[in-house]
Short mmCIF file of C-alpha atoms in Angstrom, two decimals:
data_model
loop_
_atom_site.label_atom_id
_atom_site.label_comp_id
_atom_site.label_asym_id
_atom_site.label_seq_id
_atom_site.Cartn_x
_atom_site.Cartn_y
_atom_site.Cartn_z
CA UNK A 1 -75.62 -46.09 -109.30
CA UNK A 2 -75.96 -48.90 -106.63
CA UNK A 3 -72.61 -50.09 -107.70
CA UNK A 4 -71.23 -46.66 -106.79
CA UNK A 5 -73.48 -46.12 -103.63
CA UNK A 6 -72.06 -49.70 -102.65
CA UNK A 7 -68.63 -48.73 -103.21
CA UNK A 8 -68.77 -45.58 -101.00
CA UNK A 9 -70.53 -47.31 -98.16
CA UNK A 10 -67.91 -50.07 -98.37
CA UNK A 11 -65.29 -47.40 -97.60
CA UNK A 12 -67.18 -45.49 -94.96
CA UNK A 13 -67.88 -48.87 -93.25
CA UNK A 14 -64.32 -49.42 -92.63
CA UNK A 15 -64.10 -46.11 -91.02
CA UNK A 16 -64.51 -46.42 -87.19
CA UNK A 17 -65.61 -43.10 -86.49
CA UNK A 18 -68.74 -43.23 -88.73
CA UNK A 19 -69.46 -46.80 -88.20
CA UNK A 20 -72.08 -46.41 -85.41
CA UNK A 21 -74.17 -43.42 -87.24
CA UNK A 22 -74.35 -45.61 -90.24
CA UNK A 23 -75.17 -48.88 -88.36
CA UNK A 24 -77.94 -46.70 -86.59
CA UNK A 25 -79.36 -45.41 -89.57
CA UNK A 26 -82.38 -47.80 -90.13
CA UNK A 27 -82.72 -46.80 -93.95
CA UNK A 28 -79.12 -47.57 -94.66
CA UNK A 29 -79.15 -50.90 -92.58
CA UNK A 30 -82.28 -52.05 -94.04
CA UNK A 31 -81.14 -51.35 -97.61
CA UNK A 32 -77.91 -53.38 -97.01
CA UNK A 33 -79.60 -56.10 -95.61
CA UNK A 34 -82.12 -56.24 -98.40
CA UNK A 35 -79.23 -56.43 -101.11
CA UNK A 36 -77.31 -58.87 -99.11
CA UNK A 37 -79.56 -61.62 -100.00
CA UNK A 38 -80.24 -60.86 -103.59
CA UNK A 39 -77.65 -63.46 -104.46
CA UNK A 40 -77.71 -62.87 -108.22
CA UNK A 41 -76.74 -59.04 -107.86
CA UNK A 42 -73.22 -58.49 -108.65
CA UNK A 43 -72.94 -56.38 -105.36
CA UNK A 44 -74.56 -58.66 -102.64
CA UNK A 45 -70.97 -60.02 -101.24
CA UNK A 46 -69.86 -56.26 -100.84
CA UNK A 47 -73.02 -55.64 -98.74
CA UNK A 48 -72.46 -58.82 -96.70
CA UNK A 49 -68.73 -57.37 -95.99
CA UNK A 50 -70.47 -53.98 -94.95
CA UNK A 51 -72.43 -55.54 -92.71
CA UNK A 52 -69.53 -57.40 -91.35
CA UNK A 53 -67.60 -54.26 -90.93
CA UNK A 54 -70.34 -52.84 -88.95
CA UNK A 55 -69.64 -55.60 -86.36
CA UNK A 56 -66.01 -54.84 -86.03
CA UNK A 57 -67.05 -51.76 -83.91
CA UNK A 58 -68.23 -53.37 -80.47
CA UNK A 59 -70.76 -50.83 -79.70
CA UNK A 60 -72.85 -51.72 -82.74
CA UNK A 61 -72.94 -55.47 -81.60
CA UNK A 62 -75.58 -55.72 -79.08
CA UNK A 63 -78.25 -53.74 -81.28
CA UNK A 64 -77.27 -55.86 -84.24
CA UNK A 65 -77.61 -59.13 -82.67
CA UNK A 66 -80.99 -58.17 -81.20
CA UNK A 67 -82.16 -57.19 -84.71
CA UNK A 68 -83.79 -60.46 -86.19
CA UNK A 69 -83.51 -59.27 -89.67
CA UNK A 70 -79.63 -58.86 -89.23
CA UNK A 71 -79.40 -62.51 -87.67
CA UNK A 72 -81.87 -63.89 -90.61
CA UNK A 73 -79.74 -62.32 -93.28
CA UNK A 74 -76.43 -63.56 -91.96
CA UNK A 75 -77.93 -67.12 -91.79
CA UNK A 76 -78.80 -66.83 -95.48
CA UNK A 77 -75.42 -65.55 -96.42
CA UNK A 78 -73.89 -68.30 -94.33
CA UNK A 79 -75.61 -70.90 -96.37
CA UNK A 80 -74.43 -69.31 -99.79
CA UNK A 81 -72.79 -71.40 -102.53
CA UNK A 82 -70.08 -68.61 -102.51
CA UNK A 83 -67.26 -69.15 -100.18
CA UNK A 84 -66.78 -65.18 -100.18
CA UNK A 85 -70.22 -64.57 -98.73
CA UNK A 86 -70.05 -67.28 -96.33
CA UNK A 87 -66.67 -65.79 -94.91
CA UNK A 88 -68.13 -62.24 -94.59
CA UNK A 89 -71.33 -63.65 -92.81
CA UNK A 90 -69.26 -65.98 -90.19
CA UNK A 91 -66.84 -63.46 -89.33
CA UNK A 92 -69.94 -61.19 -88.68
CA UNK A 93 -71.12 -64.10 -86.47
CA UNK A 94 -67.81 -64.38 -84.67
CA UNK A 95 -68.15 -60.56 -83.82
CA UNK A 96 -71.71 -60.83 -82.57
CA UNK A 97 -71.14 -63.96 -80.38
CA UNK A 98 -68.22 -61.92 -78.60
CA UNK A 99 -70.99 -59.64 -77.33
CA UNK A 100 -71.61 -60.81 -73.62
CA UNK A 101 -75.31 -59.74 -73.74
CA UNK A 102 -76.04 -61.34 -77.10
CA UNK A 103 -74.68 -64.86 -76.53
CA UNK A 104 -77.87 -66.48 -75.44
CA UNK A 105 -79.99 -65.23 -77.90
CA UNK A 106 -77.61 -66.30 -80.67
CA UNK A 107 -77.24 -69.67 -79.46
CA UNK A 108 -80.06 -70.96 -81.56
CA UNK A 109 -80.26 -74.47 -83.36
CA UNK A 110 -80.27 -72.84 -86.91
CA UNK A 111 -77.16 -70.55 -86.12
CA UNK A 112 -75.15 -73.33 -84.53
CA UNK A 113 -75.98 -75.63 -87.58
CA UNK A 114 -74.53 -72.97 -89.78
CA UNK A 115 -71.56 -72.53 -87.81
CA UNK A 116 -71.07 -76.33 -87.59
CA UNK A 117 -71.14 -76.80 -91.03
CA UNK A 118 -68.65 -73.85 -91.83
CA UNK A 119 -66.24 -75.26 -89.13
CA UNK A 120 -66.32 -78.53 -91.51
CA UNK A 121 -65.06 -76.65 -94.66
CA UNK A 122 -61.64 -76.37 -96.06
CA UNK A 123 -61.58 -72.61 -96.61
CA UNK A 124 -59.39 -71.41 -93.45
CA UNK A 125 -60.92 -68.05 -92.95
CA UNK A 126 -64.38 -69.41 -92.72
CA UNK A 127 -63.44 -72.45 -90.76
CA UNK A 128 -61.24 -70.18 -88.33
CA UNK A 129 -64.30 -67.57 -87.61
CA UNK A 130 -66.73 -70.37 -87.07
CA UNK A 131 -64.87 -72.27 -84.56
CA UNK A 132 -64.03 -68.80 -82.91
CA UNK A 133 -67.81 -68.20 -82.84
CA UNK A 134 -68.61 -71.67 -81.29
CA UNK A 135 -65.70 -70.93 -78.57
CA UNK A 136 -67.34 -67.49 -77.77
CA UNK A 137 -70.68 -69.21 -77.27
CA UNK A 138 -69.21 -71.97 -75.10
CA UNK A 139 -68.00 -69.15 -72.60
CA UNK A 140 -71.70 -68.51 -71.85
CA UNK A 141 -73.28 -70.93 -69.31
CA UNK A 142 -76.81 -70.13 -70.92
CA UNK A 143 -75.60 -71.27 -74.16
CA UNK A 144 -74.47 -74.85 -72.92
CA UNK A 145 -77.86 -76.62 -73.57
CA UNK A 146 -78.33 -75.46 -76.97
CA UNK A 147 -74.63 -76.18 -77.56
CA UNK A 148 -75.02 -79.80 -76.58
CA UNK A 149 -78.50 -80.43 -77.82
CA UNK A 150 -77.88 -79.30 -81.45
CA UNK A 151 -76.98 -82.02 -83.84
CA UNK A 152 -73.26 -82.28 -84.72
CA UNK A 153 -71.81 -79.25 -82.64
CA UNK A 154 -70.06 -81.18 -80.15
CA UNK A 155 -69.01 -83.95 -82.88
CA UNK A 156 -67.73 -81.01 -85.20
CA UNK A 157 -65.47 -79.50 -82.41
CA UNK A 158 -64.06 -82.83 -81.59
CA UNK A 159 -63.39 -83.76 -85.38
CA UNK A 160 -61.91 -80.35 -85.77
CA UNK A 161 -59.78 -80.48 -82.47
CA UNK A 162 -58.04 -83.75 -83.82
CA UNK A 163 -58.00 -83.12 -87.58
CA UNK A 164 -54.52 -82.86 -89.08
CA UNK A 165 -56.15 -80.70 -91.98
CA UNK A 166 -57.03 -78.13 -89.31
CA UNK A 167 -54.43 -75.38 -88.45
CA UNK A 168 -52.88 -75.26 -85.06
CA UNK A 169 -54.74 -72.29 -84.06
CA UNK A 170 -58.00 -73.76 -85.05
CA UNK A 171 -57.35 -77.01 -83.36
CA UNK A 172 -56.36 -75.27 -80.04
CA UNK A 173 -59.86 -72.99 -80.21
CA UNK A 174 -61.83 -76.25 -80.57
CA UNK A 175 -60.16 -78.03 -77.75
CA UNK A 176 -60.74 -74.68 -75.76
CA UNK A 177 -64.40 -74.80 -76.66
CA UNK A 178 -64.90 -78.46 -75.65
CA UNK A 179 -62.98 -77.79 -72.09
CA UNK A 180 -65.17 -74.92 -71.39
CA UNK A 181 -68.32 -76.99 -72.50
CA UNK A 182 -66.96 -79.68 -70.15
CA UNK A 183 -66.30 -77.43 -67.38
CA UNK A 184 -69.84 -76.04 -67.37
CA UNK A 185 -71.46 -79.58 -67.43
CA UNK A 186 -69.23 -80.54 -64.45
CA UNK A 187 -70.40 -77.47 -62.69
CA UNK A 188 -73.91 -78.25 -63.45
CA UNK A 189 -73.69 -81.88 -62.45
CA UNK A 190 -72.03 -80.82 -59.14
CA UNK A 191 -74.85 -78.23 -58.13
CA UNK A 192 -77.40 -81.18 -58.67
CA UNK A 193 -79.42 -81.87 -55.73
CA UNK A 194 -78.44 -85.06 -53.93
CA UNK A 195 -80.91 -86.96 -51.73
CA UNK A 196 -80.05 -86.97 -47.76
CA UNK A 197 -79.66 -90.61 -47.77
CA UNK A 198 -76.93 -90.80 -50.54
CA UNK A 199 -73.33 -90.47 -49.27
CA UNK A 200 -71.33 -87.55 -50.71
CA UNK A 201 -68.95 -88.68 -53.54
CA UNK A 202 -66.43 -86.45 -55.31
CA UNK A 203 -67.51 -86.13 -58.95
CA UNK A 204 -66.81 -87.55 -61.34
CA UNK A 205 -66.86 -90.94 -59.79
CA UNK A 206 -65.64 -92.94 -62.85
CA UNK A 207 -67.94 -95.94 -61.99
CA UNK A 208 -69.98 -97.72 -64.52
CA UNK A 209 -73.37 -99.18 -63.56
CA UNK A 210 -75.61 -101.87 -65.05
CA UNK A 211 -79.25 -103.14 -64.70
CA UNK A 212 -79.51 -106.30 -62.80
CA UNK A 213 -76.43 -107.69 -63.85
CA UNK A 214 -75.08 -111.28 -63.08
CA UNK A 215 -71.90 -111.44 -61.15
#
């Protein structure tokens, strides 16, 4: 019975006109979330795919990204040993991070860490979705602090941007994310308060300084 119900929901979740109704039904959503993390169940991967299909309809994403159960479920699925689970979970994160109102609340160290790990994996679909999600978050100035503070995020983007094992599209997105982060940091630096007695200088100055250096 569960297998048949999952198959029916899987087909319905791919049909845009009913996506919002399914997503807004608390009973449907709660049951899908519950099965997503039953990693021993033969249908749990399909339930993660269903959840990902919900995120394909943009009107669903604000509500989903503000739902702690949804985010926690995706984080657990994103750490799964099965690449298929991770692929659907990371694709869902990619869609959620494209929602402007959700970027700041999604830019947590837990989610960024999962994305960084997936961005370093060899599976193309998973890596592509992870780097795309990081690029989405980089476009939000309110996410810059967690992006730069979370261990390995910037290092992952640098490695991916220069790795010959990455596709050209993935490398381009990684470079785009790094350039955007750099732009926000430069903007923040330029907006800093400078004491009145310090002469104005064009930033960056490219000058190195030291402490009590001997000439």
